[in-house]
mmCIF file of C-alpha atoms in Angstrom:
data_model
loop_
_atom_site.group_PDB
_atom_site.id
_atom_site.type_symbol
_atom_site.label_atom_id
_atom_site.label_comp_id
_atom_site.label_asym_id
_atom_site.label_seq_id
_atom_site.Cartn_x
_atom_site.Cartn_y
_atom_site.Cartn_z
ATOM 1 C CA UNK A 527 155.909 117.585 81.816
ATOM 2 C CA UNK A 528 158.481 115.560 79.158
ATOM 3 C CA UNK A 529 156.357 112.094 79.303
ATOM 4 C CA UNK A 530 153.152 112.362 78.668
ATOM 5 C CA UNK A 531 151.342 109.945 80.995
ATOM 6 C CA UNK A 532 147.859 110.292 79.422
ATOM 7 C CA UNK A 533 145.657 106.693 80.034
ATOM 8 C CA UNK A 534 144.664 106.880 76.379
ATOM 9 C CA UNK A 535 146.909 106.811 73.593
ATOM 10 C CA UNK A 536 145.643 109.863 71.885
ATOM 11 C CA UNK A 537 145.842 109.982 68.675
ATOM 12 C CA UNK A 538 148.790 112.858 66.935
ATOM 13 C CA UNK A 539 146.454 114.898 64.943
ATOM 14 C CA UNK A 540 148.455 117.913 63.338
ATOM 15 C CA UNK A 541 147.022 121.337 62.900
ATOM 16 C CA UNK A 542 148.246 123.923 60.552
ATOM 17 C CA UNK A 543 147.757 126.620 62.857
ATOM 18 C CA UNK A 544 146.120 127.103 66.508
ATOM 19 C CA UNK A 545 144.368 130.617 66.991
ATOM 20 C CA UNK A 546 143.807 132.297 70.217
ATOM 21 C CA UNK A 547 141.166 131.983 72.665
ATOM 22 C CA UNK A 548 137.832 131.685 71.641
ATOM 23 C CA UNK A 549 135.358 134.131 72.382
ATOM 24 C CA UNK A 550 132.559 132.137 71.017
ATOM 25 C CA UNK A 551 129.725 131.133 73.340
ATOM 26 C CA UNK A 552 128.674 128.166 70.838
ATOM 27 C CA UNK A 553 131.684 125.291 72.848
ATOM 28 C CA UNK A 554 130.867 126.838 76.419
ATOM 29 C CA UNK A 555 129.173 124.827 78.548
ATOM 30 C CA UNK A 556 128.973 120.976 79.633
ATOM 31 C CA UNK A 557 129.004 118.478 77.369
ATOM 32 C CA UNK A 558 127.812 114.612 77.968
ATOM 33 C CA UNK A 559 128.658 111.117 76.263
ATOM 34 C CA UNK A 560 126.395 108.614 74.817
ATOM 35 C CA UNK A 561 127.107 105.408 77.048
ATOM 36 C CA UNK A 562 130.059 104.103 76.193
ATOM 37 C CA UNK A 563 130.416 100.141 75.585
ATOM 38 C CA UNK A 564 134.037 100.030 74.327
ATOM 39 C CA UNK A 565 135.890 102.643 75.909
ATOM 40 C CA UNK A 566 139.417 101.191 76.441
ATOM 41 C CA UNK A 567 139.478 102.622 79.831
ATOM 42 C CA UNK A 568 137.650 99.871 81.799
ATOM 43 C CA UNK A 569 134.363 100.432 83.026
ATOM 44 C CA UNK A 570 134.174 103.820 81.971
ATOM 45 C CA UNK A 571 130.523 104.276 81.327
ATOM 46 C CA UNK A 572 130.324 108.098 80.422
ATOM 47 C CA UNK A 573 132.793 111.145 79.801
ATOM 48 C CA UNK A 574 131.422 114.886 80.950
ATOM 49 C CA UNK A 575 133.394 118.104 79.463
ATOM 50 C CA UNK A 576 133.171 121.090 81.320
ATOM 51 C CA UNK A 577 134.465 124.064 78.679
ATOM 52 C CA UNK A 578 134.209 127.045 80.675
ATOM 53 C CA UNK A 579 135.102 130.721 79.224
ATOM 54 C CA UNK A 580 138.874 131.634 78.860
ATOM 55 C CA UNK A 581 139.746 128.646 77.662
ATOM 56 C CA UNK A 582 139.836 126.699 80.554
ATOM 57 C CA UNK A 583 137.692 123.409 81.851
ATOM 58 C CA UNK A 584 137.624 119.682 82.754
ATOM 59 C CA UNK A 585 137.224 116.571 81.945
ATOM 60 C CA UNK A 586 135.203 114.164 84.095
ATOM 61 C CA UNK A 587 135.404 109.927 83.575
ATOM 62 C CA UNK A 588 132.239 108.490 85.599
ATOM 63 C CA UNK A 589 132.846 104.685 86.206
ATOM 64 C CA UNK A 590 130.342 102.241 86.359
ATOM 65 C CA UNK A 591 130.254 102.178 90.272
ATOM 66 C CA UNK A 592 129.221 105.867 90.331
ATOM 67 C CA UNK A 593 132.987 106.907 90.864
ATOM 68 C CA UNK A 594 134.490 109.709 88.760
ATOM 69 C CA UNK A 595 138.044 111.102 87.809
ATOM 70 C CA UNK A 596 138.640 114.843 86.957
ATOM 71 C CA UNK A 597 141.198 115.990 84.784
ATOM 72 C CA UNK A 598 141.608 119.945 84.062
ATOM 73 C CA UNK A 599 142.199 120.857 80.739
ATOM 74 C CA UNK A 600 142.754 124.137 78.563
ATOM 75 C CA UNK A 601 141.110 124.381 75.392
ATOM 76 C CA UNK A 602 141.581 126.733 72.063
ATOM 77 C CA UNK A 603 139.343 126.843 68.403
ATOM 78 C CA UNK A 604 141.272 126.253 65.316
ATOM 79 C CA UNK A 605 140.930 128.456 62.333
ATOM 80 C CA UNK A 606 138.754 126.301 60.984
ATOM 81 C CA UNK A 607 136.555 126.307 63.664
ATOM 82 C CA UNK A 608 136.895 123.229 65.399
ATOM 83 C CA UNK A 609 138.669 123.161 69.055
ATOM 84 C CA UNK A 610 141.144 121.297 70.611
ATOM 85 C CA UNK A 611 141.751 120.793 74.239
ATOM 86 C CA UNK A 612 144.557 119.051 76.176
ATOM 87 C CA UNK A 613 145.333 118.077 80.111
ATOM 88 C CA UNK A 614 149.130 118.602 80.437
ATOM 89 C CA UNK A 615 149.941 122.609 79.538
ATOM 90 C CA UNK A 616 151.352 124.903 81.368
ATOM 91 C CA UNK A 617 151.730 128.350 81.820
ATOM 92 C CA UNK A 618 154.487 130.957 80.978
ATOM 93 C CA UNK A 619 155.328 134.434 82.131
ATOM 94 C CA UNK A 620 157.779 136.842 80.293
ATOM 95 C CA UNK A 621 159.732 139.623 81.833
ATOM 96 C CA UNK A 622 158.619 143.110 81.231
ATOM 97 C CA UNK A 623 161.605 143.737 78.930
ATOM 98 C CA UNK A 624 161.076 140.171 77.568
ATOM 99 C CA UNK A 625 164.485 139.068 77.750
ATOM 100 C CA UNK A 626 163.308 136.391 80.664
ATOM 101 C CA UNK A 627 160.771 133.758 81.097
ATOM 102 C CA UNK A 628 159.388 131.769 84.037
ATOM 103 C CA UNK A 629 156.991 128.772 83.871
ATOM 104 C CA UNK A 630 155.082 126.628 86.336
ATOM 105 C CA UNK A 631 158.258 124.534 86.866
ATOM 106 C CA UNK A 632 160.167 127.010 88.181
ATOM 107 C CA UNK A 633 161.942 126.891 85.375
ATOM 108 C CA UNK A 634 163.935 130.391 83.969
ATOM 109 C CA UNK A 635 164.886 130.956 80.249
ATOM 110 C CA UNK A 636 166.550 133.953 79.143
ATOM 111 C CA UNK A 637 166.095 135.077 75.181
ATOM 112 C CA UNK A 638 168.672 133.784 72.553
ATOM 113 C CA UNK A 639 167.149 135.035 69.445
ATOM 114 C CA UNK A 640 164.077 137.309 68.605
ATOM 115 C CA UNK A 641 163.066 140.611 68.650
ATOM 116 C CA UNK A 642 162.199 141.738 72.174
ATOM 117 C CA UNK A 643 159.273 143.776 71.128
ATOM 118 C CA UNK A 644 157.477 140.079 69.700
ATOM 119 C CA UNK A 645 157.159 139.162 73.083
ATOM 120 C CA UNK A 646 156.241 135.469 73.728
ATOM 121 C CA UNK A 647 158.333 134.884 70.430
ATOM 122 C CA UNK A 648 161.852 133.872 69.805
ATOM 123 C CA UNK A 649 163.941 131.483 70.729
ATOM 124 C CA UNK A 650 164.600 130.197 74.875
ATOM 125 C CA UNK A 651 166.948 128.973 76.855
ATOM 126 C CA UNK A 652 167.291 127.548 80.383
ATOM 127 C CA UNK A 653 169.691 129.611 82.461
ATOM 128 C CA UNK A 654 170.168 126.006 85.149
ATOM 129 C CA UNK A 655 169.619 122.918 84.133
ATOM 130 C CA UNK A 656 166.431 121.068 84.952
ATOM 131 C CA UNK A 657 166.548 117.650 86.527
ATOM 132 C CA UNK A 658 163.988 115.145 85.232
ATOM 133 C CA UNK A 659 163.908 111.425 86.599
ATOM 134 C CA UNK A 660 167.048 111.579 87.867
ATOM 135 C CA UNK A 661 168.889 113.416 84.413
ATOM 136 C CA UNK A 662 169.576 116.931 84.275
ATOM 137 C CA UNK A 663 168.294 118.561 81.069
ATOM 138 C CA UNK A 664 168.796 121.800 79.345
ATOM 139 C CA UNK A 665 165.607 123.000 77.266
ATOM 140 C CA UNK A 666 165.807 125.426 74.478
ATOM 141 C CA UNK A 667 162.135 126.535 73.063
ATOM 142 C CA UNK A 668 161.963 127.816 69.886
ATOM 143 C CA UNK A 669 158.299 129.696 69.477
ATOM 144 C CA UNK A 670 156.789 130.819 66.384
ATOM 145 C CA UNK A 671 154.382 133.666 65.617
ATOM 146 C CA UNK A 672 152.045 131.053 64.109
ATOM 147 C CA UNK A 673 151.089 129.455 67.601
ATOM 148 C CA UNK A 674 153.724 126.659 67.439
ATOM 149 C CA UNK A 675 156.674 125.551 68.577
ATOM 150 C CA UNK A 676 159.146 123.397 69.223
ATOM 151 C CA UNK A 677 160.982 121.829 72.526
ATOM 152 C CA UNK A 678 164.997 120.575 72.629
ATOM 153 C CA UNK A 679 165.536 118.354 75.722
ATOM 154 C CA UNK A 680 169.629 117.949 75.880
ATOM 155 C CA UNK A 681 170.830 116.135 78.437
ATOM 156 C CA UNK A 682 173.701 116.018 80.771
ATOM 157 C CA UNK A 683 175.812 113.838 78.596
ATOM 158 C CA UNK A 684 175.077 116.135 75.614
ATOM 159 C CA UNK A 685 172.013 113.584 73.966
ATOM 160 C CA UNK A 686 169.273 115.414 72.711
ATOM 161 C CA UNK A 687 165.814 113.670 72.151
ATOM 162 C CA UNK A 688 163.321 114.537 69.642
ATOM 163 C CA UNK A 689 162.345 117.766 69.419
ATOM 164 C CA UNK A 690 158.749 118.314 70.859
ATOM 165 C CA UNK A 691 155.867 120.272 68.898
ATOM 166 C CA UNK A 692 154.272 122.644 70.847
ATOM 167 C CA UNK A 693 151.267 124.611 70.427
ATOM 168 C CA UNK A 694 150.304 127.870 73.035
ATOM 169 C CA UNK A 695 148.484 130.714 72.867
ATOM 170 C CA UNK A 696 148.508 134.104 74.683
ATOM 171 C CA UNK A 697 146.143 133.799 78.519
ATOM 172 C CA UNK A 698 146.659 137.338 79.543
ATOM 173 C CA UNK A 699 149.335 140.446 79.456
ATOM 174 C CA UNK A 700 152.604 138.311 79.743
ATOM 175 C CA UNK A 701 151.588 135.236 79.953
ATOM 176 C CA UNK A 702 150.949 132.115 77.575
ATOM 177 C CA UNK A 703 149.958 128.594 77.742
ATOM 178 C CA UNK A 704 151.972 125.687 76.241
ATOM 179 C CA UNK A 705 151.249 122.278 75.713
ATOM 180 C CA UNK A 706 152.472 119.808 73.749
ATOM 181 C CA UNK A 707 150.640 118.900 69.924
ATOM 182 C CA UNK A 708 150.596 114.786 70.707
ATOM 183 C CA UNK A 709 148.482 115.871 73.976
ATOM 184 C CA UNK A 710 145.439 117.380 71.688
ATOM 185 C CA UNK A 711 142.394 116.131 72.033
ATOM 186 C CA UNK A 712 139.805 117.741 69.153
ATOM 187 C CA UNK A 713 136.034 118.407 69.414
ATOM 188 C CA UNK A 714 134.136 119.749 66.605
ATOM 189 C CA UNK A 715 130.909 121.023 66.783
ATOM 190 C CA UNK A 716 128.168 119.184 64.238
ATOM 191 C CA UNK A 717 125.757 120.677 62.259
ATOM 192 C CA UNK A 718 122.955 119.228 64.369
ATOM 193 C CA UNK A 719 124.305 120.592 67.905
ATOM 194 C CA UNK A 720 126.015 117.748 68.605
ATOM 195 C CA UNK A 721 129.896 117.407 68.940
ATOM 196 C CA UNK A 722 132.277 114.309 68.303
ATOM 197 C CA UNK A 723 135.607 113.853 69.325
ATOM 198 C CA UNK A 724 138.246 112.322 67.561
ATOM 199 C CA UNK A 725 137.584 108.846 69.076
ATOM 200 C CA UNK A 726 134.401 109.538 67.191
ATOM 201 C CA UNK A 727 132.258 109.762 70.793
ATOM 202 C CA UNK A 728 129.405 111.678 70.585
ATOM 203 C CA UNK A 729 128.427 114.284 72.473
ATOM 204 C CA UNK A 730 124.915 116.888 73.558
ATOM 205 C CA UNK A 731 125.293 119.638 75.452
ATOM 206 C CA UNK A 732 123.171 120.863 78.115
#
């Protein structure tokens, strides 16, 4: 998605580099607030993270009147060992001879620039244009062998916005997630088992 509609205003946190899926065991598993008293979300008593293998999970609000809200996530470690995880991502498949890509959208790029044989890396193009709140955009994606990227939205009248920073990572043969960088949210792990976010919530797993 172009607009971000996250509740929170997360805070742009940039990473050097963002490494593949983790394989360690240490983030799996569920992970529970302390009660909140200021969350800016209202009446938002308690957050519960789900990481589950592969680098997917969720992320569960409970409200003071025993409600909850669910969002699904994808997460990744860092290299230096923290991890990151984000709600809006979304996946991309590349042609066998990796001269075409499809995403989620329904979106199709074909390959400007790059070496076919990097795969997921090069530079991307919409073949159609891709209408948006009533605009019709062309997208090119440069991606990077470092795990980043960047997005070009042009529009119909030939206005292009900022380009958007990307991070993704390979999911299996073919196919990658994306998201965008001002989506992350980053957990670390403490040295006492516990993790913090960087809202500086605590967290215990279980």
């Amino acid at each position: 998605m172009k607009n971000l509609l996250l509740i929170l205003a997360v805070i742009i946190v940039m990473i050097s580099s963002a490494g593949c899926v983790s394989t360690s065991q240490n983030i799996v598993g569920t992970w529970t607030s302390e009660k909140l008293t200021d969350f800016p979300a209202p009446n938002v008593t308690q957050i519960v993270i789900m990481f589950n293998p592969g680098g997917k999970g969720t992320e569960t609000w409970v409200y003071d009147d025993g409600a909850d809200y669910v969002s699904n996530m994808t997460w990744i470690q860092n290299e230096d060992g923290s991890y990151a995880y984000a709600y809006d991502s979304w996946l991309t498949t590349v042609s066998e001879d990796s001269m075409y890509a499809t995403d989620e959208e329904g979106r199709t790029f074909v390959r400007e620039e790059g070496d076919p044989l990097d795969g997921y890396v090069g530079t991307w193009k919409t073949i159609n244009e891709y209408e948006y709140n009533g605009m019709l955009y062309t997208i090119k994606n440069e991606i990077y062998a470092n795990y980043t990227g960047l997005s070009f939205w042009t529009d119909q009248y030939g206005v292009s916005d900022k380009p958007w920073e990307m991070v993704w990572y390979p999911y299996k043969e073919n196919a990658y997630i994306n998201y965008y960088e001002e989506a992350l949210i980053h957990f670390t792990i403490l040295p006492d088992g516990t993790g913090t976010d960087n809202y500086n919530i605590s967290y215990t797993k279980s």
